[in-house]
XYZ file of C-alpha atoms in Angstrom:
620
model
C -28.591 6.037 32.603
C -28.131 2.551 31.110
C -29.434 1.382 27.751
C -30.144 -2.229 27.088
C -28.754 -3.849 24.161
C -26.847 -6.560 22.753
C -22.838 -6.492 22.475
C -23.177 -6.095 18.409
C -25.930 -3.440 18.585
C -23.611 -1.755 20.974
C -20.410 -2.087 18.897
C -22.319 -0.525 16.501
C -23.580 2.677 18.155
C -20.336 3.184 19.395
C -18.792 3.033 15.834
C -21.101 5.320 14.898
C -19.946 8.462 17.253
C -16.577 7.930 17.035
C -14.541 10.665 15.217
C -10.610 12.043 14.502
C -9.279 15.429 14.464
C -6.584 17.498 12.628
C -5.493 20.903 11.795
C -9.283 21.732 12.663
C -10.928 19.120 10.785
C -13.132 16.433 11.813
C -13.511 12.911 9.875
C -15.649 9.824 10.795
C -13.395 7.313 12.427
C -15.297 4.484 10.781
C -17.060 5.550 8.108
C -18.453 2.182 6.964
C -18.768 -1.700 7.704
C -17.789 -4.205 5.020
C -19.482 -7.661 5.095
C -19.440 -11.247 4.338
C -21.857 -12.647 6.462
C -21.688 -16.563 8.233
C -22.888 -17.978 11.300
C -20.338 -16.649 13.386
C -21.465 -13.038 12.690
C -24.951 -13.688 10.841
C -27.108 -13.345 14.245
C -24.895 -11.096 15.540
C -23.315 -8.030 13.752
C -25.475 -8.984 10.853
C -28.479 -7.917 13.286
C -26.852 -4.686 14.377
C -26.162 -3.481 10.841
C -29.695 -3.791 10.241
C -31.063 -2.328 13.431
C -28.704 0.355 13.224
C -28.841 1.241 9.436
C -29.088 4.881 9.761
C -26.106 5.127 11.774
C -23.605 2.580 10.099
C -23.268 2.243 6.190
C -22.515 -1.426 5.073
C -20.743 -2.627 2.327
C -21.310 -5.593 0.881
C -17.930 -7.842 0.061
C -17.346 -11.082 -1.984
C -13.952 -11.977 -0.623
C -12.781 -11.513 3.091
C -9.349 -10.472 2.367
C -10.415 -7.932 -0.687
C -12.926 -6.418 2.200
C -9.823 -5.831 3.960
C -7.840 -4.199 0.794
C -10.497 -1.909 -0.241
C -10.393 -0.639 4.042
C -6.736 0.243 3.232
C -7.614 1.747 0.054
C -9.931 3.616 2.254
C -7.988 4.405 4.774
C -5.088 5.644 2.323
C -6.427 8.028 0.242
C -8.423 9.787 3.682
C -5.074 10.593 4.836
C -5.289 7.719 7.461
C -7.934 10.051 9.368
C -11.026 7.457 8.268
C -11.342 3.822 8.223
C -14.056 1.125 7.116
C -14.395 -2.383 9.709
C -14.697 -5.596 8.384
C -16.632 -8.614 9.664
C -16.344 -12.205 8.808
C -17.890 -15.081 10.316
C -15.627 -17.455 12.074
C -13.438 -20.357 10.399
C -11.962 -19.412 6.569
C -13.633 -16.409 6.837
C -11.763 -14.979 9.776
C -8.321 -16.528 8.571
C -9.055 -15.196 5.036
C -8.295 -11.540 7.025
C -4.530 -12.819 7.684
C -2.883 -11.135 4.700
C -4.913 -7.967 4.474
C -3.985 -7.357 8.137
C -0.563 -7.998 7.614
C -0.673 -5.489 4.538
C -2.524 -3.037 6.393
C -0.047 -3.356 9.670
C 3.346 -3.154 7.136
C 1.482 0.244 5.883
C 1.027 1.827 8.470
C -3.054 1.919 7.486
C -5.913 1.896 9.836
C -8.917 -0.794 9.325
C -10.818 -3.050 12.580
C -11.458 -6.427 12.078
C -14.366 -7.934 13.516
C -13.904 -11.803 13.085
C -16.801 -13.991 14.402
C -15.470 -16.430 17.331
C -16.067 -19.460 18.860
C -18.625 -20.104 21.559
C -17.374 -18.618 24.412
C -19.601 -20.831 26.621
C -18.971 -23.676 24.646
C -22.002 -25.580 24.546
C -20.906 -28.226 22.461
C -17.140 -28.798 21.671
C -16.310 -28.142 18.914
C -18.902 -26.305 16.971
C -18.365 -25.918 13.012
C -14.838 -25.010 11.954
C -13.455 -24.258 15.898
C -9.854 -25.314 15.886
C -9.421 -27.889 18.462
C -5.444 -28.210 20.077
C -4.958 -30.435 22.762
C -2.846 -28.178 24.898
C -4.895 -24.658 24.564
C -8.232 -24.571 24.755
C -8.557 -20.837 24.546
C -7.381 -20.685 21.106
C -9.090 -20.051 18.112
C -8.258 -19.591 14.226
C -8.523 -15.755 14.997
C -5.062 -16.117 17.093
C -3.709 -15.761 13.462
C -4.238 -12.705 13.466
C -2.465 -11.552 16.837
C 0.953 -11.331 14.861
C -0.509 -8.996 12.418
C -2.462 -6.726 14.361
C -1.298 -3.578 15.908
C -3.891 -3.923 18.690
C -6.012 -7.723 19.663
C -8.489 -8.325 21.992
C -11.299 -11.539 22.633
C -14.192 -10.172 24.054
C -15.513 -12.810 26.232
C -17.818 -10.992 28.199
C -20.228 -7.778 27.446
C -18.615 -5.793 29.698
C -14.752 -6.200 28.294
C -16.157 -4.317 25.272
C -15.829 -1.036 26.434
C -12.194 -0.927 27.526
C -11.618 -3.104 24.450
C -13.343 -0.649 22.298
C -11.810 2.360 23.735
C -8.514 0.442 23.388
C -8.815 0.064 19.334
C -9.940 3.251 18.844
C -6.819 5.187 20.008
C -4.890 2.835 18.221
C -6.412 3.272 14.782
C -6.304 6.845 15.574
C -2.406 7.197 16.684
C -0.244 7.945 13.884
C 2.620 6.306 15.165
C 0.670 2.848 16.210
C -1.665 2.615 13.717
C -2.930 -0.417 11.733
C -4.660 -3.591 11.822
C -6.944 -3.785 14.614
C -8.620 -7.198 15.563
C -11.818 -7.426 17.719
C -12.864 -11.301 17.643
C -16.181 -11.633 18.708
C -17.267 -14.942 20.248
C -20.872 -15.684 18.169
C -22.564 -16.345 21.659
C -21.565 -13.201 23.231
C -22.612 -10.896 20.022
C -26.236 -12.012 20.994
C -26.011 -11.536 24.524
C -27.643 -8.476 25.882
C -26.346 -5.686 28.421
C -26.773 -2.840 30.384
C -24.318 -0.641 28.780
C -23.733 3.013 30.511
C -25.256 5.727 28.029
C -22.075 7.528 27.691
C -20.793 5.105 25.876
C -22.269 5.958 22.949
C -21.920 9.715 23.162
C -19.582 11.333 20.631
C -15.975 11.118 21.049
C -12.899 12.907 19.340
C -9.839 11.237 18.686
C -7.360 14.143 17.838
C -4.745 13.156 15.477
C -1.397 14.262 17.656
C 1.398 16.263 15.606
C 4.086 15.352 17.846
C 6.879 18.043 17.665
C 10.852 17.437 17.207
C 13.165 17.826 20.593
C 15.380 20.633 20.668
C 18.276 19.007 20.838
C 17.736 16.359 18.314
C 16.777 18.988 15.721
C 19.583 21.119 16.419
C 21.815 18.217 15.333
C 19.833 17.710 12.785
C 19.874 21.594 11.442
C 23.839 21.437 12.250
C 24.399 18.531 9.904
C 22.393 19.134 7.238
C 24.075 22.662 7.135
C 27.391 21.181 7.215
C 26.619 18.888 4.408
C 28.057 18.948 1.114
C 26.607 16.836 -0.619
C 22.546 15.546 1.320
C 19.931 13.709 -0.580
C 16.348 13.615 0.932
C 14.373 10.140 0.875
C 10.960 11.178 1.099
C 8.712 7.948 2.005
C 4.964 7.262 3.043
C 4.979 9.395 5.939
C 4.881 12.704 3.762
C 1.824 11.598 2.656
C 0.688 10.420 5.966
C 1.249 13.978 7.088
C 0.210 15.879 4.201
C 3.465 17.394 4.591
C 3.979 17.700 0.907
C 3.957 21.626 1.267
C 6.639 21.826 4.178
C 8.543 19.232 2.117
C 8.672 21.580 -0.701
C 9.572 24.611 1.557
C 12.626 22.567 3.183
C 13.813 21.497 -0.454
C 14.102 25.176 -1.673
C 15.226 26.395 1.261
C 18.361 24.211 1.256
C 18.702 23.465 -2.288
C 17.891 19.519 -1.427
C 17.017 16.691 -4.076
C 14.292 14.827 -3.211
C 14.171 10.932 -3.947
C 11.400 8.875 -3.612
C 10.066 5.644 -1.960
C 7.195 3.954 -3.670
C 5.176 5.236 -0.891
C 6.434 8.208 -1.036
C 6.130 9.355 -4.438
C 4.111 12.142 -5.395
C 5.600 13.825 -2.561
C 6.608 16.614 -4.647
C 5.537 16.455 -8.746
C 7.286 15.269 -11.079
C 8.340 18.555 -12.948
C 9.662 19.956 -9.751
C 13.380 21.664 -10.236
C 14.542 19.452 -6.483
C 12.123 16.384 -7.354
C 15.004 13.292 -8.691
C 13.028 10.282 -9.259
C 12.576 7.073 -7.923
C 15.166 5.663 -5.240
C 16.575 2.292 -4.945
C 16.056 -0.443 -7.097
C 13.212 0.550 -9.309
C 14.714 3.870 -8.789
C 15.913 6.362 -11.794
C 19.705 6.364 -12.461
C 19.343 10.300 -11.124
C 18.409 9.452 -7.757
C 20.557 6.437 -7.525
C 23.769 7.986 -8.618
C 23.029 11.137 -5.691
C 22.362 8.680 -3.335
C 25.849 7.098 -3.673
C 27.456 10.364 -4.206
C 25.637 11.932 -0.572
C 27.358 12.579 2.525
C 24.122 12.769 4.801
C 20.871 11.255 3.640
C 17.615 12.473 5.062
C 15.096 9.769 5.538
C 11.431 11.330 5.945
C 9.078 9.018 6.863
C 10.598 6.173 5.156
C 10.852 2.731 6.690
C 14.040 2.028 4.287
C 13.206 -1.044 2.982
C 15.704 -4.022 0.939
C 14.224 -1.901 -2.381
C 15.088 1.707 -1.246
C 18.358 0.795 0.005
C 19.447 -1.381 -2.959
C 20.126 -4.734 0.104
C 22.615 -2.140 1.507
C 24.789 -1.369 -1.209
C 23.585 1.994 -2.213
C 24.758 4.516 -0.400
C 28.262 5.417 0.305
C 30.393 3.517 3.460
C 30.628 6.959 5.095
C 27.498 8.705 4.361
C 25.582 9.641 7.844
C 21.596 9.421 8.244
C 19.241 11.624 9.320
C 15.805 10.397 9.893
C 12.696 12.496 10.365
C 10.009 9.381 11.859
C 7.086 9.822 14.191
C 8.443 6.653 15.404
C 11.699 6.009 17.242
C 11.726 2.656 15.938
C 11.579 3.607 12.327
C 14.207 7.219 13.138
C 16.827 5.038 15.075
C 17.361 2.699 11.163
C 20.649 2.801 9.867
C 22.462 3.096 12.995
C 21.684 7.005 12.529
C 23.112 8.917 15.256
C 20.914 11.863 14.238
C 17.040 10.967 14.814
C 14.340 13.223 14.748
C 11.620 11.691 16.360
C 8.192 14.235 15.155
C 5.428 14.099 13.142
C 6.622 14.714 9.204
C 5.342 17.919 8.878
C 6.146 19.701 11.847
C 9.724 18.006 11.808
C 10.468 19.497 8.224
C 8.608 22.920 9.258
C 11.064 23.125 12.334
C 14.235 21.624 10.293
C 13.527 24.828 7.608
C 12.994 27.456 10.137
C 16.785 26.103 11.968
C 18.825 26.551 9.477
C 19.072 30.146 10.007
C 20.622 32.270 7.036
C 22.517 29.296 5.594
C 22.742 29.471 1.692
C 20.719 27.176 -0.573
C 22.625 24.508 -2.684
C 22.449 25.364 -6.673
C 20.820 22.428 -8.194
C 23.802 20.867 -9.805
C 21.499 17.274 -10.934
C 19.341 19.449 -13.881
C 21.307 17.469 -16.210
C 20.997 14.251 -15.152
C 17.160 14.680 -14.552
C 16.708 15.501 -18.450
C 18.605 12.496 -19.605
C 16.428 10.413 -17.193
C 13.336 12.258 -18.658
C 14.509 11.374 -22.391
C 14.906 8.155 -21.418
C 11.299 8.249 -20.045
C 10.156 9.564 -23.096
C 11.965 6.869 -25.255
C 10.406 4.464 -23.682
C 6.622 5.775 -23.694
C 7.267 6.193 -27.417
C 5.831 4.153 -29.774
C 6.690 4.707 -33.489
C 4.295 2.811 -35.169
C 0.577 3.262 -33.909
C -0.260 0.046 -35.620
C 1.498 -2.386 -33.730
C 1.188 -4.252 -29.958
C 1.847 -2.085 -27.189
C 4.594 -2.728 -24.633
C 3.268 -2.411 -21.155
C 6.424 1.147 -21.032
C 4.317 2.218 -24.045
C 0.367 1.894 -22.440
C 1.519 3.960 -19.583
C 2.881 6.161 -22.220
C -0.601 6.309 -23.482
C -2.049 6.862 -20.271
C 0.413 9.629 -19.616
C -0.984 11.349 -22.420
C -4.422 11.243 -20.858
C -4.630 12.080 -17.394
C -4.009 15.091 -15.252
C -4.031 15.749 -11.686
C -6.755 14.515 -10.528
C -6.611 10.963 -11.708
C -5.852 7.987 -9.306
C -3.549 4.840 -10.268
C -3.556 1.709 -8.015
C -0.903 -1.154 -8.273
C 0.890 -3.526 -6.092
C 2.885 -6.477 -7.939
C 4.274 -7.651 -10.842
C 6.682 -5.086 -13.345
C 4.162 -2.814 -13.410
C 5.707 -1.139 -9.994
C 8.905 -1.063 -11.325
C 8.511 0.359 -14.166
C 6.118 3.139 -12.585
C 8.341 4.091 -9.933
C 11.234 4.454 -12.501
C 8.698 6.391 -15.465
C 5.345 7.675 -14.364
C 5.136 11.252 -13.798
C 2.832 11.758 -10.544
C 0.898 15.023 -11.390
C -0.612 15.516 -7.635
C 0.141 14.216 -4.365
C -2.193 11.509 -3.956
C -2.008 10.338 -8.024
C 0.401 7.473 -7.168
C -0.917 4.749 -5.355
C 0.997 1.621 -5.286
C 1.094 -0.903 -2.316
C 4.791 -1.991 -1.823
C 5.173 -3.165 1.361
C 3.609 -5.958 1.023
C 3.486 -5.495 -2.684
C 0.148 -8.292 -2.600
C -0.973 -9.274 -5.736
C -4.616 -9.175 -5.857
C -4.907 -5.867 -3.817
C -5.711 -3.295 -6.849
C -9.337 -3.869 -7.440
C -10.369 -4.001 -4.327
C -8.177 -0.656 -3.208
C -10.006 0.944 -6.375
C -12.900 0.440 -4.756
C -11.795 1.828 -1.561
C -10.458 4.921 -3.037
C -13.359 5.527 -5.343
C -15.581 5.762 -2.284
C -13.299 8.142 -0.362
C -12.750 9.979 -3.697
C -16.035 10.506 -5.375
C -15.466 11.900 -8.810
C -12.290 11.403 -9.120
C -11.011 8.947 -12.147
C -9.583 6.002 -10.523
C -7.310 3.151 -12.915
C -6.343 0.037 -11.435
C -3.744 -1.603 -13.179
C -3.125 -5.440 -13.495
C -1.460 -7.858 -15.114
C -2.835 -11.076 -15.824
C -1.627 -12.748 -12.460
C -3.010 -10.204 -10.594
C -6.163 -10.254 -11.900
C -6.220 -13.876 -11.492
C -5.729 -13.655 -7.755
C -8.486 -11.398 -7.344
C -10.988 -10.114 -9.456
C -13.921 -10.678 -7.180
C -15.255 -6.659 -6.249
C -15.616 -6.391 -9.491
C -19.539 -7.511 -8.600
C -18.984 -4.691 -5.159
C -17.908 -2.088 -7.943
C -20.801 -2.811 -10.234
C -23.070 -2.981 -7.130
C -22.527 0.240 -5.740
C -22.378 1.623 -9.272
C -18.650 2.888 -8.745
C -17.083 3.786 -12.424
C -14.177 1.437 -11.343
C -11.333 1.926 -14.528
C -9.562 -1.591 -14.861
C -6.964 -2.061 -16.728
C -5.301 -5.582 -17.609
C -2.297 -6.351 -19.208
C -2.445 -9.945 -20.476
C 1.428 -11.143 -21.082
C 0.954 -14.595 -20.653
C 2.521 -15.268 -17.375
C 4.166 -13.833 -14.032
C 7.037 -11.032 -16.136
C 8.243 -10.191 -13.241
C 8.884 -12.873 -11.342
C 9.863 -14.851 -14.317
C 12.427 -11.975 -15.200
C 13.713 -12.398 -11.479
C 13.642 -16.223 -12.254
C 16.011 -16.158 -14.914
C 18.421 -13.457 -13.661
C 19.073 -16.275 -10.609
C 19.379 -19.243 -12.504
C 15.680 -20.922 -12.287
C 14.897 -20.210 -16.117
C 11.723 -19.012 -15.550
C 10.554 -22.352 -14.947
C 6.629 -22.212 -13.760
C 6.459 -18.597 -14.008
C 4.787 -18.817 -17.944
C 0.675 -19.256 -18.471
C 1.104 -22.338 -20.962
C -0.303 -25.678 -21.913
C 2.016 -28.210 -21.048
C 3.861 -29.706 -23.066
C 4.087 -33.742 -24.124
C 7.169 -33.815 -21.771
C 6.088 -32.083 -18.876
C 7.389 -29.257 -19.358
C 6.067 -25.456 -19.846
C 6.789 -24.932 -23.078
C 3.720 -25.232 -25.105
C 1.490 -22.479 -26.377
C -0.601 -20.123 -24.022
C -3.397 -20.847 -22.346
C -6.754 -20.220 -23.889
C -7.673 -18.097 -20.981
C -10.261 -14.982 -21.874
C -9.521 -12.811 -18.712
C -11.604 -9.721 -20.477
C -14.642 -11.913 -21.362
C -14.163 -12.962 -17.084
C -14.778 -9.618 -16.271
C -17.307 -8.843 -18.704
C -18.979 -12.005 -16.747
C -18.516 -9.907 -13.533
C -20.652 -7.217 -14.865
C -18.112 -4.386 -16.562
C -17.796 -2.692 -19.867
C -14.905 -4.681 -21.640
C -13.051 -2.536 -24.422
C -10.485 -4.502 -26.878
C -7.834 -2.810 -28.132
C -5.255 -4.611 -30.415
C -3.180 -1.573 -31.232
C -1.499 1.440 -30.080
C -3.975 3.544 -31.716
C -6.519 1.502 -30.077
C -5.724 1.753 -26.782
C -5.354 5.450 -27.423
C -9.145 5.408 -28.366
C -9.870 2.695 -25.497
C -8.327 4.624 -22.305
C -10.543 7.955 -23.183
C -13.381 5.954 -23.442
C -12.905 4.634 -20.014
C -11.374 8.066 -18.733
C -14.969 9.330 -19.846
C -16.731 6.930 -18.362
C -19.939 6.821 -15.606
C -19.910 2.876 -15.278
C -16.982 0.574 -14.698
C -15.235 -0.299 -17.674
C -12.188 -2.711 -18.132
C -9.509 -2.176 -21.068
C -8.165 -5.624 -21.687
C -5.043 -5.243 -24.495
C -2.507 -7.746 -25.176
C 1.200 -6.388 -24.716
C 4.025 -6.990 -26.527
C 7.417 -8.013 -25.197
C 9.788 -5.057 -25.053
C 12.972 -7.412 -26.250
C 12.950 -5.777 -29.826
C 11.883 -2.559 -29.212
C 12.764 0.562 -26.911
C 11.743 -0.878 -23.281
C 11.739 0.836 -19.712
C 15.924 1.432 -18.346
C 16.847 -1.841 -16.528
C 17.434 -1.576 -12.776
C 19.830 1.294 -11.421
C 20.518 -0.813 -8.583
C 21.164 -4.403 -6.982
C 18.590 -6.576 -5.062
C 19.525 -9.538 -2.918
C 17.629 -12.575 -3.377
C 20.081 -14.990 -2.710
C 20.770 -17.875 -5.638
C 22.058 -21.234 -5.294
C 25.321 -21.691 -4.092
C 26.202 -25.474 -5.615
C 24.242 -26.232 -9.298
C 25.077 -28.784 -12.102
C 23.394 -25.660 -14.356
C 25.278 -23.534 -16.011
C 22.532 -20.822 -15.369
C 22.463 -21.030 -11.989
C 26.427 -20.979 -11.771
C 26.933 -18.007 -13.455
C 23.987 -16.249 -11.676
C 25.968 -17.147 -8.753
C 29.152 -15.945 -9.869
C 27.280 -12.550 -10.451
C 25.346 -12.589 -7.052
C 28.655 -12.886 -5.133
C 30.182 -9.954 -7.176
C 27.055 -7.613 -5.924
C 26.981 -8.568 -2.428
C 30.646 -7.662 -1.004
C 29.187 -4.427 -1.400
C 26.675 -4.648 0.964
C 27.302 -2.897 4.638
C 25.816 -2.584 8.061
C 25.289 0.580 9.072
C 26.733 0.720 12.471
């Protein structure tokens, strides 16, 4: 049997049947479409959404890349078993896509992009915003997005949809390949009608594979971590990705392991957990960080170990051997490890526990350290008198105070993910949600949104600081739309903290990193900027509360904890210069400074950057 109907009404029935699999439960693949609509997808997949409204949910978007942000925020919080697609029209709209693919690829997180295209009959050459190069004429803006995608295909006729199709579903769907995947969609051939074979729009299961460890690699692995003296355990985003939080835990006990944590990969055990150390690297606690130079074997679990996690090199010791648990052999072979364990995160630490036989756990000689980090924590939530400014330490000290498990917080940039990864304490395992690959600015609204409609019910924060906000505040109007109780809040310092920390540690003095008038000279210096970033999202449509004080924003956070409509919490903070701030950085990162300077800044930030990196080592 055939069935007649365009290629964008067919995309769109297939969407609609496809589905993953694990442990026994079933999720829609893609469980809705996000849209900005053009006239390169208008006619096209704008038709099929409405033809096919029963089967596909839409969403409607006011910013192509924030579309692609609130997919990941999607994607994340489903355990990677459900994503959302995005269309654009052609031209800005499909480059717009470029750096919420890339985020989504770094990730590891599943989302389809469904860029218009250029005529692929080309009746007249060029049509509106079609990139023209002399030497390729097959090339469109959408080839941006070949570098970023885990999976790209041009459909240039109806009939290269269905291998194409089939193509990006088992990619989104494969744990270890998973990511951006691009479908660009010439506007001509959306329109064009086909005979398309029924069965391709029958149901279809894409199980979720649990790949299990080799033999021989895990009895290596079992062997050395037995023989150990002193392991650590990096636990990244792939104990999430797993939901292998439990067999995590087992494996910890078992052996008497600490567990450090990736930003990705906190939460993987709480924070009140006797093996659970703290953040690793260099937003990382001074616990984790001093085990980690102290360890003989580290075990990486799902961790990607990153310039942060690794402290540029320098953290761990010259001898200390790796052992990494990946589901890819890309990510398991890092650190010139001779002991990979290429599995699925789960069934790799079930398997690890069950090898190591009889052997004795460790005793849990780090209790000590942990509760000096923790009163350090606590000294800097604290804030002694009620009446003054926050610091942003002492709003998430607030906020501490207020949430419990089943509360969501969404970041990405700025200090705030440094100084949650060194002080929040993640309740659950999917409380602590901050984007640090690509740590984009302009990502935590959008995600909110994302998560809120994979997590109905659930309280979800996104916290911002002013430049954030500024990069990005447009789903605001999606949130307020679809009536999601989106809880935003902003911290207005006056400027990029920290990047203009990061400035004046190597040598640029912060130059351009301040929100200020300038001054008669030219310079930066001059007051700040009369810029009213809660009355811009009361514009937008939310609930704007305006605390001044601590005991303000005490007041202020339970009113938006309590609330059924999105509400923003705009407060001021104060510098923490002259009172207790979070613990500065327990370890080095590289960004290289300026070797030759007449400044006297950027000399002695020099002097101090080639003091750090003789430490820094290949692991071979």
């Amino acid at each position: 049997m055939r069935v007649r109907l365009t290629v964008a009404q067919a995309l769109v029935r297939f969407l609609a049947a496809q589905y993953t699999e694990r442990d026994g439960a079933r999720h829609r693949l893609i469980a809705a479409t996000w849209g900005v609509f053009g006239h390169g997808n208008v006619a096209g997949l704008g038709q099929a959404l409405v033809e096919h409204a029963d089967a596909m949910p839409f969403l409607q978007g006011r910013n192509e890349q924030a579309m692609v942000h609130a997919a990941v925020g999607h994607a994340r919080q489903t355990g990677r078993l459900s994503a959302h697609a995005v269309t654009t029209s052609i031209g800005p709209g499909a480059t717009n896509l470029v750096t919420g693919a890339a985020l989504a690829t770094i990730n590891h997180l599943p989302v389809l992009l469904l860029p218009g295209d250029t005529f692929a009959t080309r009746p007249a050459d060029p049509v509106l915003q079609q990139l023209q190069l002399p030497h390729a004429g097959d090339v469109s803006v959408n080839d941006c997005l070949r570098p970023v995608s885990r999976f790209f295909d041009r459909i240039g006729r109806p009939e290269a949809l269905v291998p194409a199709a089939l193509e990006a579903m088992r990619t989104l769907a494969d744990p270890a390949a998973t990511g951006a995947v691009t479908l660009a969609l010439p506007q001509d051939v959306q329109a064009e009608a086909y005979d398309w074979p029924e069965e391709f729009f029958a149901d279809r299961v894409w199980r979720v594979r649990r790949p299990r460890p080799d033999r021989a690699e895990l009895d290596a692995a079992a062997r050395a971590l037995r023989q150990a003296d002193r392991p650590l355990l990096v636990a990244g985003g792939g104990v999430r990705h797993s939901a292998a939080e439990d067999a995590l835990r087992r494996l910890a006990e078992r052996a008497g392991l600490p567990v450090a944590t990736t930003q990705a990969g906190k939460g993987a055990l709480p924070h009140d957990h006797p093996c659970e150390v703290g953040g690793l690297g260099h937003t990382g606690t001074a616990t984790a960080n001093d085990l980690a130079r102290a360890a003989d074997l580290v075990v990486g679990v799902g961790t990607r170990y990153t310039d942060f996690t690794t402290a540029s090199g320098t953290l761990f010791a010259p001898d200390a051997r790796f052992l990494n648990l990946n589901i890819t052999g890309f990510d398991a072979h890092k650190q010139g490890t001779r002991l990979p364990l290429v599995a699925d995160a789960r069934e790799g630490l079930t398997a690890l526990a069950d090898a190591l036989g009889d052997h004795p756990a460790r005793p849990l000689t780090w209790t000590a350290a942990k509760a000096a980090w923790e009163a350090r924590v606590t000294a800097a939530y604290a804030a002694p008198d009620e009446t003054a400014r926050p610091t942003q330490a002492q709003v998430l000290g607030v906020l501490d105070t207020l949430v419990d498990s089943t509360d969501i917080l969404i970041n990405a940039a700025g200090s705030l993910p440094g100084d949650l990864h060194k002080l929040w304490r993640t309740r659950s395992r999917d409380q602590y949600h901050v984007e640090y690959g690509y740590s984009c600015m302009g990502y935590e609204i959008p995600a909110a949104v994302g998560v809120l409609l994979a997590a109905p019910g659930r309280p979800v924060w996104a916290l911002v600081g002013d430049g954030t906000y500024l990069m990005n505040p447009t789903e605001i109007v999606t949130a307020v739309q679809e009536r999601l109780p989106l809880r935003l809040v902003i911290l207005q310092n006056h400027g990029y903290a920290s990047i203009g920390g990061l400035s004046e540690a190597v040598g640029a003095e912060r130059y351009g990193t301040d929100y200020r008038l300038r001054d008669p000279g030219g310079g930066f210096t001059g007051p700040p900027l009369p810029v009213d970033l809660g009355a811009n999202a009361a514009s937008l449509g939310m609930r704007v509360l305006r605390p001044r004080t601590v005991r303000d924003l005490r007041e202020a956070l339970a009113d938006a904890r309590a609330a059924t409509d999105p509400t923003c919490v705009y407060i001021e903070t104060e510098t923490p210069d002259s009172v207790s701030g979070p613990p500065p950085a327990q370890a080095w990162w590289d960004v290289p400074v300026a070797e030759i300077s007449t400044r006297p800044s950027a000399v002695k930030a020099r002097e101090e950057y080639d003091r750090h990196v003789t430490a820094r080592r290949r692991r071979l």
